[in-house]
XYZ file of C-alpha atoms in Angstrom:
464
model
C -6.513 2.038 -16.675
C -3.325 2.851 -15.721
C -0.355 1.013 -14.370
C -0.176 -0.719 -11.555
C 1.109 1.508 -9.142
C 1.772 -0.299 -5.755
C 4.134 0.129 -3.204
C 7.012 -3.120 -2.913
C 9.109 -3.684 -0.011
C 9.430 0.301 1.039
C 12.158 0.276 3.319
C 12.954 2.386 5.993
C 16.145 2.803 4.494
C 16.111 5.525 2.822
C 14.237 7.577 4.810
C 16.680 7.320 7.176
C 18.890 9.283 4.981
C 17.277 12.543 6.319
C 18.978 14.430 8.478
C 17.434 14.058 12.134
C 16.182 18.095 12.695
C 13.797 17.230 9.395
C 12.117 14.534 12.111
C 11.351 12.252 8.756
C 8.559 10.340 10.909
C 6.778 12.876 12.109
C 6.874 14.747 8.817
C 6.024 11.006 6.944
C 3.282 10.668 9.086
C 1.559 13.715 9.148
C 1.614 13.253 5.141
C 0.434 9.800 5.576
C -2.112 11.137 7.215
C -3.002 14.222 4.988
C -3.309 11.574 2.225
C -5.704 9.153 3.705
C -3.076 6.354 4.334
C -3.760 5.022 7.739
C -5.535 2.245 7.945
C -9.335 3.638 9.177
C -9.892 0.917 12.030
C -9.135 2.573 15.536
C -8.964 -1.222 17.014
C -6.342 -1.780 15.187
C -4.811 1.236 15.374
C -4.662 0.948 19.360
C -3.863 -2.943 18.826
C -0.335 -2.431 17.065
C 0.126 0.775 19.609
C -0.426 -1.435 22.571
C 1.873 -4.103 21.361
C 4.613 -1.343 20.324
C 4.662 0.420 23.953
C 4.305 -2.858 25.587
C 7.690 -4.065 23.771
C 9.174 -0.764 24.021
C 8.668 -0.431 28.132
C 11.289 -3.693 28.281
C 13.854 -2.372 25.488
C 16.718 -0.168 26.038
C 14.661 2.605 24.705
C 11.722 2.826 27.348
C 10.942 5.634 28.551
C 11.389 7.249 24.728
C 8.512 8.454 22.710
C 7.782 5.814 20.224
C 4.469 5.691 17.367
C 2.884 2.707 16.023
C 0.589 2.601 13.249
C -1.195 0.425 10.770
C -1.096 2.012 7.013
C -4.158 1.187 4.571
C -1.339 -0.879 2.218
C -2.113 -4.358 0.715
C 1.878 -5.139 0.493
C 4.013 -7.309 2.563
C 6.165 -4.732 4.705
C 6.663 -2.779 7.614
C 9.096 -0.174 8.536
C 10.728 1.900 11.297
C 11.923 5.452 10.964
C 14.990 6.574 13.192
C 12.985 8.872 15.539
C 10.497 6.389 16.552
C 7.985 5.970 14.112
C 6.940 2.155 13.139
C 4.741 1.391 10.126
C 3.136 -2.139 9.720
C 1.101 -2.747 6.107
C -2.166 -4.166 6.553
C -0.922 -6.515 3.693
C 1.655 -8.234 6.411
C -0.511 -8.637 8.844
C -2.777 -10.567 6.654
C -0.353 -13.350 6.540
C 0.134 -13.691 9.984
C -1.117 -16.141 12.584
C -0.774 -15.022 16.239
C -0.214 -11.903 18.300
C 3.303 -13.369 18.679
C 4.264 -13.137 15.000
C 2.669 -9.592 14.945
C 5.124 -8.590 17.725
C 7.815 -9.986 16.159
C 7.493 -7.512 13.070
C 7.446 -4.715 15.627
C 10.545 -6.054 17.493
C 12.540 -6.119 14.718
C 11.723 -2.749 13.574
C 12.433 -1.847 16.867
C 15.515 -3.402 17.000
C 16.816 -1.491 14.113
C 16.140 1.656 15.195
C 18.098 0.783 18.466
C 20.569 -0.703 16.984
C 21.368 2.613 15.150
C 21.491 0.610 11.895
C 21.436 3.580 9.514
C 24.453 5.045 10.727
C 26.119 2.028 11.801
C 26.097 1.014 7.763
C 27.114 3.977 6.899
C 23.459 4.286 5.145
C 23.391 7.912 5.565
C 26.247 9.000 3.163
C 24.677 7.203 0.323
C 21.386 9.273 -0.194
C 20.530 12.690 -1.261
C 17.283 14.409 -2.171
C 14.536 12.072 -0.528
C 11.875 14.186 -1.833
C 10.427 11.236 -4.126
C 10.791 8.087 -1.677
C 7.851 10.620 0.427
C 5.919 10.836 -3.036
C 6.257 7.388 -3.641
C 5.001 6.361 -0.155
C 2.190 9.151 -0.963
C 1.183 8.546 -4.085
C 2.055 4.269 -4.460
C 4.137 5.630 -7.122
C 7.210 3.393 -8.307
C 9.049 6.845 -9.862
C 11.267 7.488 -7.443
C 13.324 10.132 -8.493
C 17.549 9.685 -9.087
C 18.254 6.238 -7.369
C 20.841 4.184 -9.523
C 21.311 0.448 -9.438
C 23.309 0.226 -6.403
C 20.989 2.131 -4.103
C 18.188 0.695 -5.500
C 19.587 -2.716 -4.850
C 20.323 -1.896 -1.196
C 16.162 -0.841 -0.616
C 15.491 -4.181 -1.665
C 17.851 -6.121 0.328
C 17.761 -4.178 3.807
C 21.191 -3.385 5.505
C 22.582 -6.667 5.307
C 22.253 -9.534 6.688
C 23.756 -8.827 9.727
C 22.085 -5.971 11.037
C 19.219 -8.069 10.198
C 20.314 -10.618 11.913
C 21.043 -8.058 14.632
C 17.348 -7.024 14.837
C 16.373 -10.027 14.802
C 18.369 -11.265 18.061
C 16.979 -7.787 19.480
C 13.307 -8.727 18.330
C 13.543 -11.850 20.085
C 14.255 -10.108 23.214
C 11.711 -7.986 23.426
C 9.647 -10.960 22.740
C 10.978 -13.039 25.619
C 10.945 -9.902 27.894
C 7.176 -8.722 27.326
C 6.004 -12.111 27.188
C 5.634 -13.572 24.219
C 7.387 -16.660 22.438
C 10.965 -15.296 21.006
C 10.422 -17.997 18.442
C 7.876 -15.971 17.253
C 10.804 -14.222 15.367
C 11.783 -17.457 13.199
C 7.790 -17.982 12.533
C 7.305 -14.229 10.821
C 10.629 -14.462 9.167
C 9.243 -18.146 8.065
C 5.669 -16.117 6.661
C 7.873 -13.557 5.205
C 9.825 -15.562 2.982
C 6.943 -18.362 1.773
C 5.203 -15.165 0.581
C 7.897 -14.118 -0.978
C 8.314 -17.586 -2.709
C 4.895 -17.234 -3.682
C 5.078 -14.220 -5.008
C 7.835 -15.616 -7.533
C 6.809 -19.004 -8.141
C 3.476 -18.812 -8.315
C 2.119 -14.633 -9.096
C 5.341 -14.128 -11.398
C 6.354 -11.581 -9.515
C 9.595 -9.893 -8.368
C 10.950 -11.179 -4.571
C 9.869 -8.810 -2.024
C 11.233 -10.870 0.657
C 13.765 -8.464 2.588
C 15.967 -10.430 4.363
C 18.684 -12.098 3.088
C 18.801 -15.760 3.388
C 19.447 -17.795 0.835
C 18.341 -21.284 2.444
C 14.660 -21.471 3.980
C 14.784 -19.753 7.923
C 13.520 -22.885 9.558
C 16.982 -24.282 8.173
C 19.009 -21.299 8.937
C 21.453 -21.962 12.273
C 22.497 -18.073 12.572
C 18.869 -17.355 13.072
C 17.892 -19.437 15.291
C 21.150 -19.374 17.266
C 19.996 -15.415 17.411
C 16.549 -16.339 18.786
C 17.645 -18.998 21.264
C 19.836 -16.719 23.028
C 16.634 -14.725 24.418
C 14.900 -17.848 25.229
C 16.008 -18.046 29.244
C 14.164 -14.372 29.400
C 11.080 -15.787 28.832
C 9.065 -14.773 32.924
C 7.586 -17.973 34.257
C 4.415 -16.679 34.330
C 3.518 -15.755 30.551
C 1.697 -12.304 30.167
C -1.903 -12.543 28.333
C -2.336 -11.117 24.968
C -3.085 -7.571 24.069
C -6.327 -8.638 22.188
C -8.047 -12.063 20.775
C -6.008 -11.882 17.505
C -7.993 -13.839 15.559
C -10.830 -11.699 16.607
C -9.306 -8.582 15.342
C -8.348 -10.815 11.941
C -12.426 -10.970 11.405
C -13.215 -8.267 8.666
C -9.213 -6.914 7.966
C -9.353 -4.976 4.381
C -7.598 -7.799 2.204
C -5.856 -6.415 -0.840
C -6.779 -3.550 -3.048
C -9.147 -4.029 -5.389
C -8.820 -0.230 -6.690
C -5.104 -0.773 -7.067
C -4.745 -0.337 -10.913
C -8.347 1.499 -11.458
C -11.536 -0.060 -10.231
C -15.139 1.322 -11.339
C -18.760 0.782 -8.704
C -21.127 2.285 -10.269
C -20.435 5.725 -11.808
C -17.138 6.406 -9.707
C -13.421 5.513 -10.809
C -11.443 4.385 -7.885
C -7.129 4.013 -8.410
C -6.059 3.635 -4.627
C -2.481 3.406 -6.269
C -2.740 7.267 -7.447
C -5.376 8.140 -4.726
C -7.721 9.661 -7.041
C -11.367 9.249 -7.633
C -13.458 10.883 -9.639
C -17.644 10.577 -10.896
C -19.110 10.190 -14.166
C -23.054 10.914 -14.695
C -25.809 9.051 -13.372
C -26.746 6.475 -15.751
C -23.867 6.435 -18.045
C -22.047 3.692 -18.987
C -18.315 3.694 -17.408
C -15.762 1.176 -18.181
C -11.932 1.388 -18.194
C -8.922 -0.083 -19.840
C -5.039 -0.052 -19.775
C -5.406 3.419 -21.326
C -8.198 5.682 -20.401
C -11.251 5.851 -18.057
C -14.581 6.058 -20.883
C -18.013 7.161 -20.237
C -20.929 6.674 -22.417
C -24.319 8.082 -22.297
C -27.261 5.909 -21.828
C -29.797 4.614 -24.592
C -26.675 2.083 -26.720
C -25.814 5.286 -28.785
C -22.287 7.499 -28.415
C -23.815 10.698 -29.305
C -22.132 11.956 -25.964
C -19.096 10.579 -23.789
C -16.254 11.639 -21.523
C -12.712 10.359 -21.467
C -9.933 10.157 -18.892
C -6.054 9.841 -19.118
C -3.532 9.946 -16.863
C -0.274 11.534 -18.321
C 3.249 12.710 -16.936
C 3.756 16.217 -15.788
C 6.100 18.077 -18.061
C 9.936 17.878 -17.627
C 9.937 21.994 -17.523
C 7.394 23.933 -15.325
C 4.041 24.789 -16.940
C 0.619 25.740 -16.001
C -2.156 23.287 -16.869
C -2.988 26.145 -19.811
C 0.092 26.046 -20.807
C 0.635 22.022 -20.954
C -1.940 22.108 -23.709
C -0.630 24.148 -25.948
C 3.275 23.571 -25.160
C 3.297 19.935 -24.626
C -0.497 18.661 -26.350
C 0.437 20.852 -28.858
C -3.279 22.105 -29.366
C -3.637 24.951 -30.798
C -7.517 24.637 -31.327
C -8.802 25.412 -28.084
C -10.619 28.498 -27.437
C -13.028 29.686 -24.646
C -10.148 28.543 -21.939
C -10.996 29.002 -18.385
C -7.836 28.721 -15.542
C -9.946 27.102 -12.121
C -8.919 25.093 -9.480
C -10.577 21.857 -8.870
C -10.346 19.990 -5.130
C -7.692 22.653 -4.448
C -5.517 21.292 -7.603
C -4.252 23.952 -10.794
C -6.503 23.067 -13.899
C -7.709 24.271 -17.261
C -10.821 23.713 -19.321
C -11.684 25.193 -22.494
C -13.354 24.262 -25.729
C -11.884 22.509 -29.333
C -12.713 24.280 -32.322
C -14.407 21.521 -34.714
C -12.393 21.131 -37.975
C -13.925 17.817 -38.941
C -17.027 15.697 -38.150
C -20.207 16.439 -36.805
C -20.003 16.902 -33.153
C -21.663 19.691 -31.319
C -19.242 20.473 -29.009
C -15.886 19.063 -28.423
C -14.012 20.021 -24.999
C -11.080 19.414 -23.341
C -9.712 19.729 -19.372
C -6.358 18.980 -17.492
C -6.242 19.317 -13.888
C -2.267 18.762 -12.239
C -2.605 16.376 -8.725
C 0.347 14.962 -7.287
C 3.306 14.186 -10.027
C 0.206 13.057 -12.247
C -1.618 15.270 -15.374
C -5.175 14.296 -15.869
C -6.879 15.138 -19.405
C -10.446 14.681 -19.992
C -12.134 14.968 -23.400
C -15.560 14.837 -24.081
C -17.566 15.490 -27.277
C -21.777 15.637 -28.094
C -22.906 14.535 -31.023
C -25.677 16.025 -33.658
C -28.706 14.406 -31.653
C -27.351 15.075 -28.170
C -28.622 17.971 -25.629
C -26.117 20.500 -25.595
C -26.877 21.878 -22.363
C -27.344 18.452 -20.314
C -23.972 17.580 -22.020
C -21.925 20.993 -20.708
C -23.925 20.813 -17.415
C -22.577 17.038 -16.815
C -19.487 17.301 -18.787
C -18.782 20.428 -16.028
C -19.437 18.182 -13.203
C -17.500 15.310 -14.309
C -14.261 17.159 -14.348
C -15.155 19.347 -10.954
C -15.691 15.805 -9.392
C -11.992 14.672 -10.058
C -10.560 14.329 -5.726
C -8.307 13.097 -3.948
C -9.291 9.697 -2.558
C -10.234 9.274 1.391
C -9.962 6.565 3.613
C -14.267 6.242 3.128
C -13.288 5.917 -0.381
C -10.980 3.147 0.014
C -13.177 0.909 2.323
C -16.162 1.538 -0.328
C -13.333 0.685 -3.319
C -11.693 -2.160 -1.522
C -14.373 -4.717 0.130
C -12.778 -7.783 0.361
C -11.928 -8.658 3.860
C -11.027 -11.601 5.949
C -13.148 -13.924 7.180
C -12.181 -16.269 10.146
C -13.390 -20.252 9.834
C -13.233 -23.079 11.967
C -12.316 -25.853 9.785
C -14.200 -28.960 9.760
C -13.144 -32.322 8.687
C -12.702 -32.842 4.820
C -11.911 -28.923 4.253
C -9.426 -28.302 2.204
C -7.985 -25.184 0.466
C -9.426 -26.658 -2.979
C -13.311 -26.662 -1.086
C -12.424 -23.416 0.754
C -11.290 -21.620 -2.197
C -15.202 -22.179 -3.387
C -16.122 -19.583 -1.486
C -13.599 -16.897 -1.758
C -13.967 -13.810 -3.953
C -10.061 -14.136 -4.528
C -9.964 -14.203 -8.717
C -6.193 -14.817 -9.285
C -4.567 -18.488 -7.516
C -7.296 -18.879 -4.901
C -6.213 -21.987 -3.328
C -2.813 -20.879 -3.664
C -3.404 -17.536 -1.872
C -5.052 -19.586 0.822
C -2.759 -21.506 1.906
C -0.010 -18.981 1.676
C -2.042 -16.273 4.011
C -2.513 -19.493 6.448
C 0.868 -20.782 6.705
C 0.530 -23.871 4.640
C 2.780 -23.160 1.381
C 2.920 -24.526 -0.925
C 1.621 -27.946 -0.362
C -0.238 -27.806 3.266
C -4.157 -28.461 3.875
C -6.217 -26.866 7.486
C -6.428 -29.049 10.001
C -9.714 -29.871 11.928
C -10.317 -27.609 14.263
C -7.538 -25.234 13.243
C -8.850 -21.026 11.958
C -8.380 -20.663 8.855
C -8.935 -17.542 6.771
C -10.802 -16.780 3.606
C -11.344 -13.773 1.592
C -14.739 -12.657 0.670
């Protein structure tokens, strides 16, 4: 059904453009939260926590209140707010390969916010109302409201490539301090960028990559010059990990199957606009690039139910009003103003000019920035009563989705081999329940773009 609505490299940029008394994170998070967008694993909620504190007690800003979380996102980000609140996407930490590489995502967004990089570049002059970037984070939504090309251009690049630099020569400090390998820093960066290669060459996709070298890092001297300056810091005797990482990789929520509208059984999953809703027992449901369709059982379409997503109106209007005004029907009578999950709606029934139907009935219900409209119709054989009864419940069971909706919606996870001699990402691709560039995706989420095979020995994930 509808467009793919997922969220690209959401930097903390212009979040940052609130003023500090609005205390973005805490507000971003609570509405994270509200909206079913952490990622529903405790373990790795306290994982990336432990990690964040135990980087934070060595930086200049221990002692400071500091959150670290893990948001239910399949994209390739992270991002730091400038009151202490650090976000890591699922979807990174997919592609890495050791607790090192995880803490050097968290260093770095550490290292911007004490670095003061927002104000340093300036960053907070150049925004205004942030009200959509917080939908857009919400929702997965791509409309964000009033940025022109040169702002917009500035989200995707970061602050430049020497505050990210900068972070990065502060991410490799905290590395060295805490324990871990400052190269670390180079090997994430290195992650970062083949996906982003990938993502071009291979999916057809924009960049995402937000950093801004132009050469490969592993050739880049200004990075690793940054890096090798923390690398007398490292303690003689390195600290143990936090957890067995490859452990906690076992079962990590790959992707998101209900991205762009996914149907199990009688329920419509979009994780993208967070809505879910359930047609009748028994009926047939399929969806395409348009609308959501329901059939009733026995091969006949004496009775069905529709679903479209549509924009809200420019101008403010009821859900009543939104028919008539901007539908333009004036053939519905028997209206009925309800509220459905806590969300405005309408429902009424369409005078039949033409045809043979029964009944013909109509329904919008307002969530988010998004206007749904049902339709449904029974024909001249069809009950009429069974029809309104499940009609009714169809449109009372439009919700917003939960984070036991999304881990029903989205079962892919990975799944941690050993390899054996002979595997390659050809043979291992065999068994994955990836659909699009399986081999490909492989050896990308492994480390081994474009051309590398698993060693013997080595873990390797799959998705299943």
């Amino acid at each position: 059904m509808f467009k793919a609505v997922t969220i690209t490299i959401l930097s903390w940029l212009l979040l940052l453009a609130l003023p500090a008394s609005a205390g973005p994170g805490e507000k971003l998070y609570n509405e994270l939260k509200e909206k079913g967008q952490l990622y529903a694993d405790e373990a790795w909620q306290d994982y990336v926590d432990d990690i964040g504190q135990r980087l934070l007690a060595i930086s200049p800003h221990a002692g400071r209140d500091y959150y670290f979380y893990v948001l239910d996102n399949p994209t390739v980000n992270a991002m730091a707010l400038p009151d202490g609140y650090i976000f890591v996407n699922r979807g990174l930490i997919a592609y890495l390969r050791s607790e090192d590489e995880l803490a050097g995502v968290i260093g770095h967004e550490i290292g911007h916010v004490v670095g003061r990089h927002a104000r340093r570049n300036n960053t907070l002059g150049l925004f205004g109302n942030v009200a959509g970037f917080i939908g857009a984070i919400m929702t997965g939504s791509y409309a964000v409201a009033d940025l022109g090309n040169t702002v917009t251009n500035q989200l995707r690049s970061g602050y430049g490539r020497e505050f990210e630099l900068e972070a990065d020569e502060y991410g490799g400090e905290f590395l060295a301090r805490a324990g871990y390998s400052p190269h670390a820093m180079i090997d994430v960066i290195h992650v970062l960028k083949d996906h982003s290669l990938f993502a071009k060459n291979v999916l057809k996709q924009p960049a995402v990559y937000h950093g801004l070298f132009s050469t490969h890092p592993k050739n880049d001297k200004r990075l690793h010059d940054a890096v090798q300056k923390s690398q007398h810091l490292v303690p003689e005797m390195i600290s143990e990990p936090e957890r067995d990482f490859w452990e906690m990789m076992q079962g990590l929520v790959y992707g998101d199957e209900a991205a762009t509208g996914l149907i199990k059984e009688q329920t419509y999953y979009h994780g993208g606009l967070r809505v879910v809703v359930v047609f009748p027992d028994n009926w047939d449901v399929a969806n395409t690039a348009s609308e959501v369709l329901g059939k009733a059982p026995g091969g006949t379409t004496d009775a069905f139910i529709t679903l479209q997503r549509l924009n809200l109106p420019e101008d403010e209007q009821t859900p009543e009003e939104f028919v008539s005004k901007t539908l333009k029907r004036d053939d519905v009578k028997d209206g009925e103003t309800l509220e459905i999950s806590g969300y405005q709606a309408f429902i009424g029934e369409v005078e039949i000019a033409a045809g043979n139907a029964q009944r013909r009935t109509i329904a919008v219900v307002y969530k988010d920035d998004s206007v749904y409209l049902f339709k449904g119709e029974v024909g001249p054989v069809g009950d009429l009563a069974t029809f309104e009864e499940k009609w009714r419940a169809t449109v009372s069971s439009l919700r917003a989705m939960t984070a036991e909706d999304l881990q029903v919606a989205n079962n892919q996870r990975v799944q941690v081999l050993v390899a054996s001699p002979g595997d390659t990402y050809h043979s291992l691709a065999q068994k994955s329940s990836i659909k699009s560039f399986p081999e490909e995706t492989l050896r990308v989420i492994n480390g081994h773009h474009p051309l590398g095979e698993p060693r013997a020995g080595d873990y390797v994930k799959i998705v299943q």
